[in-house]
Every structure is written in structure tokens, then in C-alpha cells.
Amino acid sequence: MRYLTILKATSERPGKGEEEEEWKQHFNLTTQICCGAQVLDLLWSDPSPQLGCSANLVRGGGCAFGPDVTKRILESQGLRLLIRSHECKPDGFEWTHDGLVLTIFSASNYYSEGSNRGAYVKLEGENVVPRIVQYISSSDKENSKRTLSESPFWGCKYLPNTDLETCV
């Protein structure tokens, strides 16, 4: 993986120019990145159980990156977690690379009614703990459910293929 987008949550909100300069200094950014090949890599790169980085033959673009690549990037940037999307998951989310990569997919029923849940992640508290909210949209709004679960990698109670706590 050659490109990385970092979203920073801060309690102090400096002006846009100040924030941009702060990030350029922190990550030694010297150039503005923008071109088609980079967008292709950002959209179509996927985590893989195989070590290293190789062409993503499943999608025909981007790369397949292994847990070693994830660990190296996160450590070099002082980050704990990579959150990505653009890949349908049956539960609306999936943890890979020993809990270092979280894939979120927000469109429930993507292929057909009941084919998958949707999910989004809320980053909460000072330690920015990820809390995953799953849901299934329904054509019948009264029967539409939202369910809440959290990742076992963060000391939480989610167990695959079990009933999840229903929340409002």
C-alpha cells in the first residue's frame, strides 16, 4: 500500500491552514498527492492474510497488503488502527490482521434483501475506542432493527453468529 489517509480528531480546532501545516510537519509531507492511480489504490486495496504487498487480482486494481505491511505502516505513523471500507462484509464489518484493520460496509442488503448487514463505527472516549453499530434496513420501517456489537479485539462482547443486543 503506497498511500495513506489519516483523519485526526482533536479537541482544539485550529484554522484549516494551521491544521494542514501541523500534519505536514508531523508526517513529513512535502507534496500534495492527487492522481488517478492513487485514487485507484485507495479504493481497491484490500487486506490479505499473505505477507507483503501484491497486485489485487480479485478486483483488478489496487493491491493486496499483508499483516506485516499493516503493522509497519501503523508503527511508523504512531497509529493503532486502520479503518477502511469499499468491500461488502456479511456482518457489515470485519476485523483482520489481528485487530489492526477494520473494514466497515454501510450498505445493508447490498446484493439482495437479507444478504448482509450494514455497519458504521463510532470512535468514543479519550482512548478513541471503536464501537461498531450494525443494522439491517427493511422496507417495513416498524420491523427495521439496529443492533449494537463491539469487536473482541478491543475487549468487547461481540460473538459472531449470535443474537446481538438490540438498541434504539
Tab-separated table of N, CA and C in Angstrom:
chain	number	residue	atom	x	y	z
A	1	MET	N	0.855	-1.167	0.000
A	1	MET	CA	0.000	0.000	0.000
A	1	MET	C	0.901	1.229	0.000
A	2	ARG	N	0.704	2.102	-0.940
A	2	ARG	CA	1.585	3.248	-1.081
A	2	ARG	C	1.013	4.542	-0.533
A	3	TYR	N	-0.286	4.608	-0.265
A	3	TYR	CA	-0.910	5.859	0.146
A	3	TYR	C	-1.747	5.643	1.389
A	4	LEU	N	-1.809	6.657	2.214
A	4	LEU	CA	-2.493	6.548	3.488
A	4	LEU	C	-3.235	7.845	3.754
A	5	THR	N	-4.490	7.754	4.122
A	5	THR	CA	-5.263	8.921	4.518
A	5	THR	C	-5.491	8.833	6.012
A	6	ILE	N	-5.206	9.906	6.716
A	6	ILE	CA	-5.341	9.921	8.163
A	6	ILE	C	-6.334	11.006	8.540
A	7	LEU	N	-7.363	10.613	9.294
A	7	LEU	CA	-8.312	11.578	9.833
A	7	LEU	C	-7.972	11.775	11.289
A	8	LYS	N	-7.822	13.013	11.701
A	8	LYS	CA	-7.393	13.319	13.061
A	8	LYS	C	-8.524	14.006	13.809
A	9	ALA	N	-8.881	13.463	14.959
A	9	ALA	CA	-9.868	14.101	15.824
A	9	ALA	C	-9.114	14.855	16.906
A	10	THR	N	-9.388	16.141	17.043
A	10	THR	CA	-8.707	16.933	18.062
A	10	THR	C	-9.735	17.670	18.901
A	11	SER	N	-9.348	17.986	20.137
A	11	SER	CA	-10.237	18.778	20.977
A	11	SER	C	-10.099	20.254	20.625
A	12	GLU	N	-8.923	20.649	20.199
A	12	GLU	CA	-8.720	22.022	19.747
A	12	GLU	C	-8.831	22.029	18.237
A	13	ARG	N	-9.576	22.956	17.678
A	13	ARG	CA	-9.769	23.003	16.242
A	13	ARG	C	-9.065	24.225	15.668
A	14	PRO	N	-7.801	24.079	15.252
A	14	PRO	CA	-7.114	25.209	14.645
A	14	PRO	C	-7.723	25.531	13.289
A	15	GLY	N	-7.339	26.678	12.753
A	15	GLY	CA	-7.792	27.040	11.419
A	15	GLY	C	-7.316	26.013	10.407
A	16	LYS	N	-7.990	25.943	9.264
A	16	LYS	CA	-7.668	24.928	8.261
A	16	LYS	C	-6.201	24.967	7.859
A	17	GLY	N	-5.667	26.130	7.613
A	17	GLY	CA	-4.262	26.249	7.222
A	17	GLY	C	-3.316	25.756	8.305
A	18	GLU	N	-3.622	26.095	9.565
A	18	GLU	CA	-2.779	25.653	10.682
A	18	GLU	C	-2.790	24.134	10.810
A	19	GLU	N	-3.968	23.532	10.703
A	19	GLU	CA	-4.090	22.083	10.821
A	19	GLU	C	-3.311	21.384	9.704
A	20	GLU	N	-3.426	21.889	8.499
A	20	GLU	CA	-2.715	21.303	7.360
A	20	GLU	C	-1.205	21.386	7.574
A	21	GLU	N	-0.722	22.528	8.039
A	21	GLU	CA	0.719	22.677	8.286
A	21	GLU	C	1.190	21.751	9.401
A	22	GLU	N	0.361	21.613	10.452
A	22	GLU	CA	0.697	20.718	11.559
A	22	GLU	C	0.861	19.285	11.049
A	23	TRP	N	-0.057	18.840	10.193
A	23	TRP	CA	0.026	17.479	9.649
A	23	TRP	C	1.215	17.317	8.713
A	24	LYS	N	1.499	18.315	7.910
A	24	LYS	CA	2.659	18.236	7.015
A	24	LYS	C	3.936	18.071	7.823
A	25	GLN	N	4.047	18.814	8.931
A	25	GLN	CA	5.232	18.696	9.779
A	25	GLN	C	5.282	17.345	10.472
A	26	HIS	N	4.157	16.918	11.044
A	26	HIS	CA	4.124	15.668	11.808
A	26	HIS	C	4.466	14.459	10.942
A	27	PHE	N	3.943	14.411	9.730
A	27	PHE	CA	4.152	13.247	8.868
A	27	PHE	C	5.164	13.509	7.749
A	28	ASN	N	5.914	14.605	7.862
A	28	ASN	CA	6.917	14.952	6.856
A	28	ASN	C	6.340	14.965	5.445
A	29	LEU	N	5.168	15.558	5.298
A	29	LEU	CA	4.532	15.640	3.986
A	29	LEU	C	5.077	16.853	3.249
A	30	THR	N	5.554	16.627	2.061
A	30	THR	CA	6.126	17.737	1.306
A	30	THR	C	5.356	18.035	0.035
A	31	THR	N	4.549	17.107	-0.424
A	31	THR	CA	3.831	17.334	-1.676
A	31	THR	C	2.354	17.019	-1.516
A	32	GLN	N	1.563	17.670	-2.318
A	32	GLN	CA	0.136	17.383	-2.384
A	32	GLN	C	-0.042	16.183	-3.314
A	33	ILE	N	-0.756	15.181	-2.859
A	33	ILE	CA	-0.922	13.968	-3.653
A	33	ILE	C	-2.306	13.970	-4.286
A	34	CYS	N	-2.364	13.797	-5.589
A	34	CYS	CA	-3.650	13.693	-6.254
A	34	CYS	C	-3.468	13.194	-7.679
A	35	CYS	N	-3.795	11.997	-7.893
A	35	CYS	CA	-3.834	11.500	-9.266
A	35	CYS	C	-4.648	10.221	-9.317
A	36	GLY	N	-5.055	9.811	-10.512
A	36	GLY	CA	-5.937	8.665	-10.697
A	36	GLY	C	-5.411	7.364	-10.137
A	37	ALA	N	-4.127	7.079	-10.317
A	37	ALA	CA	-3.558	5.815	-9.836
A	37	ALA	C	-3.642	5.731	-8.313
A	38	GLN	N	-3.448	6.856	-7.644
A	38	GLN	CA	-3.508	6.864	-6.185
A	38	GLN	C	-4.939	6.645	-5.699
A	39	VAL	N	-5.900	7.242	-6.373
A	39	VAL	CA	-7.300	7.032	-6.011
A	39	VAL	C	-7.667	5.567	-6.227
A	40	LEU	N	-7.208	4.976	-7.317
A	40	LEU	CA	-7.438	3.557	-7.584
A	40	LEU	C	-6.883	2.702	-6.450
A	41	ASP	N	-5.661	2.990	-6.007
A	41	ASP	CA	-5.058	2.243	-4.899
A	41	ASP	C	-5.855	2.404	-3.610
A	42	LEU	N	-6.297	3.623	-3.312
A	42	LEU	CA	-7.061	3.858	-2.083
A	42	LEU	C	-8.392	3.115	-2.090
A	43	LEU	N	-9.060	3.095	-3.232
A	43	LEU	CA	-10.377	2.469	-3.301
A	43	LEU	C	-10.337	0.949	-3.341
A	44	TRP	N	-9.358	0.373	-4.010
A	44	TRP	CA	-9.408	-1.048	-4.320
A	44	TRP	C	-8.362	-1.901	-3.623
A	45	SER	N	-7.597	-1.371	-2.715
A	45	SER	CA	-6.627	-2.187	-1.975
A	45	SER	C	-7.321	-2.888	-0.813
A	46	ASP	N	-6.954	-4.142	-0.595
A	46	ASP	CA	-7.613	-4.971	0.414
A	46	ASP	C	-6.598	-5.664	1.305
A	47	PRO	N	-6.951	-5.890	2.589
A	47	PRO	CA	-6.079	-6.681	3.460
A	47	PRO	C	-6.067	-8.139	2.997
A	48	SER	N	-4.927	-8.772	3.178
A	48	SER	CA	-4.737	-10.165	2.775
A	48	SER	C	-4.019	-10.901	3.901
A	49	PRO	N	-4.256	-12.202	4.060
A	49	PRO	CA	-3.506	-12.951	5.069
A	49	PRO	C	-2.051	-13.198	4.656
A	50	GLN	N	-1.749	-13.041	3.358
A	50	GLN	CA	-0.394	-13.262	2.856
A	50	GLN	C	0.506	-12.080	3.220
A	51	LEU	N	1.747	-12.350	3.544
A	51	LEU	CA	2.706	-11.287	3.856
A	51	LEU	C	3.042	-10.487	2.606
A	52	GLY	N	3.439	-9.235	2.820
A	52	GLY	CA	3.885	-8.387	1.728
A	52	GLY	C	2.746	-7.676	1.030
A	53	CYS	N	3.069	-7.161	-0.152
A	53	CYS	CA	2.117	-6.402	-0.945
A	53	CYS	C	2.177	-6.942	-2.370
A	54	SER	N	1.021	-7.261	-2.935
A	54	SER	CA	0.982	-7.794	-4.291
A	54	SER	C	-0.211	-7.203	-5.027
A	55	ALA	N	-0.251	-7.424	-6.332
A	55	ALA	CA	-1.369	-6.926	-7.136
A	55	ALA	C	-2.671	-7.546	-6.635
A	56	ASN	N	-3.729	-6.753	-6.608
A	56	ASN	CA	-5.041	-7.243	-6.198
A	56	ASN	C	-5.730	-7.844	-7.422
A	57	LEU	N	-5.561	-9.139	-7.612
A	57	LEU	CA	-6.101	-9.819	-8.782
A	57	LEU	C	-7.617	-9.991	-8.702
A	58	VAL	N	-8.173	-9.984	-7.502
A	58	VAL	CA	-9.618	-10.131	-7.334
A	58	VAL	C	-10.347	-8.918	-7.898
A	59	ARG	N	-9.841	-7.734	-7.624
A	59	ARG	CA	-10.507	-6.505	-8.050
A	59	ARG	C	-9.963	-5.949	-9.364
A	60	GLY	N	-8.758	-6.339	-9.729
A	60	GLY	CA	-8.165	-5.810	-10.954
A	60	GLY	C	-7.535	-4.439	-10.782
A	61	GLY	N	-7.382	-3.988	-9.563
A	61	GLY	CA	-6.754	-2.701	-9.273
A	61	GLY	C	-6.353	-2.662	-7.818
A	62	GLY	N	-5.508	-1.723	-7.462
A	62	GLY	CA	-5.038	-1.629	-6.090
A	62	GLY	C	-4.097	-2.767	-5.758
A	63	CYS	N	-3.930	-3.026	-4.468
A	63	CYS	CA	-3.027	-4.096	-4.053
A	63	CYS	C	-3.661	-4.901	-2.923
A	64	ALA	N	-3.081	-6.056	-2.666
A	64	ALA	CA	-3.433	-6.879	-1.512
A	64	ALA	C	-2.273	-6.729	-0.536
A	65	PHE	N	-2.550	-6.242	0.670
A	65	PHE	CA	-1.478	-5.983	1.632
A	65	PHE	C	-1.612	-6.902	2.836
A	66	GLY	N	-0.474	-7.407	3.295
A	66	GLY	CA	-0.448	-8.370	4.385
A	66	GLY	C	-0.351	-7.730	5.753
A	67	PRO	N	-0.452	-8.550	6.803
A	67	PRO	CA	-0.384	-8.044	8.169
A	67	PRO	C	0.949	-7.375	8.489
A	68	ASP	N	2.018	-7.806	7.834
A	68	ASP	CA	3.319	-7.171	8.048
A	68	ASP	C	3.325	-5.737	7.534
A	69	VAL	N	2.649	-5.501	6.413
A	69	VAL	CA	2.562	-4.150	5.841
A	69	VAL	C	1.725	-3.265	6.759
A	70	THR	N	0.598	-3.784	7.217
A	70	THR	CA	-0.257	-3.026	8.137
A	70	THR	C	0.511	-2.628	9.388
A	71	LYS	N	1.169	-3.590	9.998
A	71	LYS	CA	1.908	-3.324	11.239
A	71	LYS	C	2.999	-2.280	11.018
A	72	ARG	N	3.740	-2.408	9.928
A	72	ARG	CA	4.828	-1.467	9.637
A	72	ARG	C	4.295	-0.043	9.439
A	73	ILE	N	3.195	0.097	8.701
A	73	ILE	CA	2.633	1.431	8.453
A	73	ILE	C	2.100	2.041	9.746
A	74	LEU	N	1.336	1.265	10.509
A	74	LEU	CA	0.781	1.802	11.751
A	74	LEU	C	1.883	2.203	12.725
A	75	GLU	N	2.895	1.356	12.876
A	75	GLU	CA	4.008	1.685	13.781
A	75	GLU	C	4.767	2.916	13.304
A	76	SER	N	5.028	3.017	12.015
A	76	SER	CA	5.809	4.154	11.505
A	76	SER	C	5.067	5.475	11.658
A	77	GLN	N	3.720	5.426	11.681
A	77	GLN	CA	2.928	6.649	11.799
A	77	GLN	C	2.384	6.870	13.209
A	78	GLY	N	2.703	5.979	14.142
A	78	GLY	CA	2.214	6.126	15.512
A	78	GLY	C	0.710	5.938	15.631
A	79	LEU	N	0.155	5.027	14.822
A	79	LEU	CA	-1.284	4.778	14.815
A	79	LEU	C	-1.588	3.394	15.369
A	80	ARG	N	-2.842	3.191	15.836
A	80	ARG	CA	-3.239	1.898	16.406
A	80	ARG	C	-4.132	1.083	15.490
A	81	LEU	N	-4.774	1.728	14.519
A	81	LEU	CA	-5.827	1.058	13.775
A	81	LEU	C	-5.962	1.650	12.380
A	82	LEU	N	-6.237	0.791	11.402
A	82	LEU	CA	-6.565	1.209	10.038
A	82	LEU	C	-8.040	0.900	9.817
A	83	ILE	N	-8.834	1.926	9.512
A	83	ILE	CA	-10.251	1.741	9.208
A	83	ILE	C	-10.427	1.982	7.717
A	84	ARG	N	-11.057	1.027	7.053
A	84	ARG	CA	-11.243	1.096	5.607
A	84	ARG	C	-12.667	0.676	5.263
A	85	SER	N	-13.043	0.864	4.004
A	85	SER	CA	-14.359	0.407	3.565
A	85	SER	C	-14.277	-0.010	2.105
A	86	HIS	N	-15.406	0.050	1.413
A	86	HIS	CA	-15.486	-0.259	-0.013
A	86	HIS	C	-15.368	-1.755	-0.295
A	87	GLU	N	-15.803	-2.583	0.675
A	87	GLU	CA	-15.819	-4.032	0.469
A	87	GLU	C	-16.956	-4.618	1.303
A	88	CYS	N	-17.937	-5.229	0.639
A	88	CYS	CA	-19.105	-5.780	1.329
A	88	CYS	C	-18.697	-6.904	2.277
A	89	LYS	N	-19.229	-6.861	3.488
A	89	LYS	CA	-18.989	-7.892	4.503
A	89	LYS	C	-20.344	-8.373	5.028
A	90	PRO	N	-20.526	-9.689	5.244
A	90	PRO	CA	-21.831	-10.207	5.682
A	90	PRO	C	-22.367	-9.542	6.954
A	91	ASP	N	-21.493	-9.247	7.915
A	91	ASP	CA	-21.922	-8.614	9.163
A	91	ASP	C	-21.834	-7.092	9.121
A	92	GLY	N	-21.440	-6.525	7.980
A	92	GLY	CA	-21.283	-5.078	7.866
A	92	GLY	C	-19.909	-4.595	8.295
A	93	PHE	N	-19.131	-5.475	8.886
A	93	PHE	CA	-17.769	-5.136	9.296
A	93	PHE	C	-16.955	-6.417	9.390
A	94	GLU	N	-15.636	-6.247	9.408
A	94	GLU	CA	-14.741	-7.389	9.598
A	94	GLU	C	-13.410	-6.899	10.152
A	95	TRP	N	-12.896	-7.612	11.156
A	95	TRP	CA	-11.571	-7.342	11.708
A	95	TRP	C	-10.573	-8.286	11.049
A	96	THR	N	-9.433	-7.770	10.626
A	96	THR	CA	-8.359	-8.598	10.081
A	96	THR	C	-7.032	-8.131	10.666
A	97	HIS	N	-5.994	-8.836	10.319
A	97	HIS	CA	-4.629	-8.515	10.746
A	97	HIS	C	-4.546	-8.355	12.260
A	98	ASP	N	-5.077	-9.356	12.965
A	98	ASP	CA	-5.034	-9.391	14.434
A	98	ASP	C	-5.630	-8.141	15.076
A	99	GLY	N	-6.720	-7.648	14.506
A	99	GLY	CA	-7.411	-6.498	15.081
A	99	GLY	C	-6.823	-5.153	14.717
A	100	LEU	N	-5.910	-5.109	13.751
A	100	LEU	CA	-5.306	-3.839	13.339
A	100	LEU	C	-6.036	-3.193	12.161
A	101	VAL	N	-6.836	-3.980	11.421
A	101	VAL	CA	-7.586	-3.459	10.274
A	101	VAL	C	-9.073	-3.725	10.500
A	102	LEU	N	-9.867	-2.672	10.388
A	102	LEU	CA	-11.317	-2.775	10.491
A	102	LEU	C	-11.915	-2.369	9.148
A	103	THR	N	-12.649	-3.289	8.529
A	103	THR	CA	-13.381	-2.979	7.303
A	103	THR	C	-14.831	-2.721	7.691
A	104	ILE	N	-15.356	-1.580	7.268
A	104	ILE	CA	-16.738	-1.177	7.532
A	104	ILE	C	-17.471	-1.092	6.196
A	105	PHE	N	-18.684	-1.641	6.156
A	105	PHE	CA	-19.508	-1.542	4.943
A	105	PHE	C	-20.901	-1.108	5.372
A	106	SER	N	-21.330	0.064	4.933
A	106	SER	CA	-22.542	0.668	5.485
A	106	SER	C	-23.835	0.290	4.768
A	107	ALA	N	-23.764	-0.313	3.598
A	107	ALA	CA	-24.985	-0.630	2.847
A	107	ALA	C	-25.504	-2.016	3.208
A	108	SER	N	-26.587	-2.071	3.990
A	108	SER	CA	-27.191	-3.379	4.261
A	108	SER	C	-27.984	-3.811	3.026
A	109	ASN	N	-28.232	-5.110	2.930
A	109	ASN	CA	-28.981	-5.659	1.787
A	109	ASN	C	-28.344	-5.278	0.452
A	110	TYR	N	-27.039	-5.271	0.392
A	110	TYR	CA	-26.321	-4.785	-0.793
A	110	TYR	C	-26.655	-5.600	-2.044
A	111	TYR	N	-26.619	-6.911	-1.925
A	111	TYR	CA	-26.885	-7.761	-3.086
A	111	TYR	C	-28.374	-8.067	-3.225
A	112	SER	N	-29.036	-8.289	-2.098
A	112	SER	CA	-30.471	-8.570	-2.081
A	112	SER	C	-30.959	-8.454	-0.634
A	113	GLU	N	-32.272	-8.450	-0.447
A	113	GLU	CA	-32.868	-8.360	0.889
A	113	GLU	C	-32.297	-9.458	1.785
A	114	GLY	N	-31.699	-9.077	2.910
A	114	GLY	CA	-31.152	-10.032	3.867
A	114	GLY	C	-29.766	-10.564	3.541
A	115	SER	N	-29.123	-10.057	2.492
A	115	SER	CA	-27.810	-10.598	2.097
A	115	SER	C	-26.687	-10.185	3.036
A	116	ASN	N	-26.805	-9.032	3.664
A	116	ASN	CA	-25.762	-8.577	4.586
A	116	ASN	C	-26.291	-7.459	5.476
A	117	ARG	N	-25.645	-7.301	6.613
A	117	ARG	CA	-25.926	-6.172	7.495
A	117	ARG	C	-25.103	-4.974	7.034
A	118	GLY	N	-25.510	-3.811	7.449
A	118	GLY	CA	-24.701	-2.615	7.295
A	118	GLY	C	-24.106	-2.273	8.652
A	119	ALA	N	-23.055	-1.477	8.663
A	119	ALA	CA	-22.444	-1.081	9.935
A	119	ALA	C	-21.749	0.263	9.778
A	120	TYR	N	-21.571	0.918	10.901
A	120	TYR	CA	-20.693	2.084	10.961
A	120	TYR	C	-19.953	2.027	12.284
A	121	VAL	N	-18.880	2.790	12.384
A	121	VAL	CA	-18.066	2.767	13.596
A	121	VAL	C	-18.101	4.147	14.239
A	122	LYS	N	-18.240	4.150	15.561
A	122	LYS	CA	-18.155	5.379	16.351
A	122	LYS	C	-16.870	5.284	17.159
A	123	LEU	N	-16.057	6.301	17.104
A	123	LEU	CA	-14.813	6.336	17.879
A	123	LEU	C	-15.096	7.150	19.127
A	124	GLU	N	-15.050	6.481	20.290
A	124	GLU	CA	-15.524	7.103	21.519
A	124	GLU	C	-14.442	7.225	22.580
A	125	GLY	N	-14.578	8.267	23.395
A	125	GLY	CA	-13.737	8.447	24.570
A	125	GLY	C	-12.347	8.961	24.258
A	126	GLU	N	-11.616	9.238	25.333
A	126	GLU	CA	-10.252	9.750	25.182
A	126	GLU	C	-9.336	8.751	24.505
A	127	ASN	N	-9.584	7.459	24.731
A	127	ASN	CA	-8.752	6.421	24.116
A	127	ASN	C	-9.224	6.040	22.722
A	128	VAL	N	-10.249	6.731	22.220
A	128	VAL	CA	-10.798	6.529	20.881
A	128	VAL	C	-11.079	5.040	20.631
A	129	VAL	N	-11.929	4.469	21.471
A	129	VAL	CA	-12.297	3.058	21.354
A	129	VAL	C	-13.356	2.914	20.259
A	130	PRO	N	-13.138	2.021	19.296
A	130	PRO	CA	-14.137	1.843	18.240
A	130	PRO	C	-15.351	1.071	18.741
A	131	ARG	N	-16.524	1.614	18.495
A	131	ARG	CA	-17.785	0.934	18.807
A	131	ARG	C	-18.525	0.766	17.482
A	132	ILE	N	-18.845	-0.473	17.160
A	132	ILE	CA	-19.466	-0.782	15.879
A	132	ILE	C	-20.970	-0.891	16.055
A	133	VAL	N	-21.709	-0.197	15.206
A	133	VAL	CA	-23.164	-0.278	15.190
A	133	VAL	C	-23.561	-0.990	13.901
A	134	GLN	N	-24.298	-2.099	14.046
A	134	GLN	CA	-24.782	-2.861	12.896
A	134	GLN	C	-26.271	-2.606	12.716
A	135	TYR	N	-26.757	-2.765	11.499
A	135	TYR	CA	-28.176	-2.599	11.234
A	135	TYR	C	-28.558	-3.346	9.968
A	136	ILE	N	-29.847	-3.590	9.855
A	136	ILE	CA	-30.416	-4.146	8.632
A	136	ILE	C	-31.566	-3.231	8.258
A	137	SER	N	-31.509	-2.657	7.081
A	137	SER	CA	-32.623	-1.824	6.656
A	137	SER	C	-33.739	-2.732	6.164
A	138	SER	N	-34.942	-2.242	6.274
A	138	SER	CA	-36.100	-3.030	5.883
A	138	SER	C	-37.074	-2.130	5.156
A	139	SER	N	-37.828	-2.700	4.255
A	139	SER	CA	-38.851	-1.905	3.585
A	139	SER	C	-39.980	-1.579	4.562
A	140	ASP	N	-40.139	-2.398	5.598
A	140	ASP	CA	-41.118	-2.161	6.654
A	140	ASP	C	-40.405	-1.469	7.813
A	141	LYS	N	-40.542	-0.148	7.923
A	141	LYS	CA	-39.780	0.626	8.905
A	141	LYS	C	-40.039	0.167	10.339
A	142	GLU	N	-41.245	-0.325	10.667
A	142	GLU	CA	-41.530	-0.777	12.032
A	142	GLU	C	-40.710	-1.999	12.405
A	143	ASN	N	-40.406	-2.843	11.428
A	143	ASN	CA	-39.663	-4.067	11.704
A	143	ASN	C	-38.167	-3.912	11.476
A	144	SER	N	-37.738	-2.727	11.101
A	144	SER	CA	-36.313	-2.500	10.882
A	144	SER	C	-35.586	-2.524	12.225
A	145	LYS	N	-34.467	-3.243	12.308
A	145	LYS	CA	-33.731	-3.371	13.569
A	145	LYS	C	-32.350	-2.750	13.436
A	146	ARG	N	-31.884	-2.221	14.536
A	146	ARG	CA	-30.490	-1.807	14.644
A	146	ARG	C	-29.897	-2.627	15.766
A	147	THR	N	-28.746	-3.174	15.550
A	147	THR	CA	-28.111	-3.957	16.598
A	147	THR	C	-26.736	-3.397	16.873
A	148	LEU	N	-26.319	-3.539	18.111
A	148	LEU	CA	-25.046	-2.991	18.540
A	148	LEU	C	-24.112	-4.123	18.901
A	149	SER	N	-22.898	-4.046	18.422
A	149	SER	CA	-21.897	-5.033	18.819
A	149	SER	C	-20.542	-4.362	18.814
A	150	GLU	N	-19.603	-4.986	19.476
A	150	GLU	CA	-18.258	-4.442	19.523
A	150	GLU	C	-17.258	-5.550	19.294
A	151	SER	N	-16.081	-5.175	18.875
A	151	SER	CA	-15.055	-6.136	18.496
A	151	SER	C	-14.415	-6.834	19.686
A	152	PRO	N	-14.165	-8.159	19.579
A	152	PRO	CA	-13.443	-8.851	20.642
A	152	PRO	C	-11.995	-8.381	20.759
A	153	PHE	N	-11.458	-7.770	19.714
A	153	PHE	CA	-10.082	-7.298	19.761
A	153	PHE	C	-9.932	-6.099	20.687
A	154	TRP	N	-11.031	-5.474	21.064
A	154	TRP	CA	-10.980	-4.311	21.942
A	154	TRP	C	-11.628	-4.637	23.282
A	155	GLY	N	-11.645	-5.908	23.668
A	155	GLY	CA	-12.165	-6.307	24.968
A	155	GLY	C	-13.672	-6.229	25.078
A	156	CYS	N	-14.384	-6.439	23.988
A	156	CYS	CA	-15.830	-6.282	23.997
A	156	CYS	C	-16.523	-7.631	23.847
A	157	LYS	N	-17.833	-7.625	23.710
A	157	LYS	CA	-18.622	-8.835	23.837
A	157	LYS	C	-19.148	-9.427	22.537
A	158	TYR	N	-18.827	-8.902	21.390
A	158	TYR	CA	-19.399	-9.419	20.148
A	158	TYR	C	-18.930	-10.841	19.869
A	159	LEU	N	-19.874	-11.730	19.598
A	159	LEU	CA	-19.554	-13.089	19.175
A	159	LEU	C	-20.266	-13.341	17.855
A	160	PRO	N	-19.544	-13.723	16.807
A	160	PRO	CA	-20.189	-13.958	15.507
A	160	PRO	C	-21.284	-15.020	15.618
A	161	ASN	N	-22.296	-14.885	14.786
A	161	ASN	CA	-23.395	-15.846	14.683
A	161	ASN	C	-24.183	-16.004	15.984
A	162	THR	N	-24.296	-14.933	16.766
A	162	THR	CA	-25.121	-14.964	17.968
A	162	THR	C	-26.123	-13.831	17.888
A	163	ASP	N	-27.140	-13.877	18.741
A	163	ASP	CA	-28.071	-12.759	18.805
A	163	ASP	C	-27.343	-11.578	19.413
A	164	LEU	N	-27.508	-10.435	18.804
A	164	LEU	CA	-26.852	-9.231	19.296
A	164	LEU	C	-27.875	-8.389	20.045
A	165	GLU	N	-27.385	-7.611	20.976
A	165	GLU	CA	-28.253	-6.729	21.751
A	165	GLU	C	-28.940	-5.742	20.811
A	166	THR	N	-30.238	-5.629	20.917
A	166	THR	CA	-30.975	-4.679	20.097
A	166	THR	C	-30.926	-3.318	20.772
A	167	CYS	N	-30.652	-2.293	20.007
A	167	CYS	CA	-30.607	-0.947	20.586
A	167	CYS	C	-31.502	-0.017	19.795
A	168	VAL	N	-31.857	1.089	20.409
A	168	VAL	CA	-32.728	2.067	19.765
A	168	VAL	C	-31.881	3.132	19.128
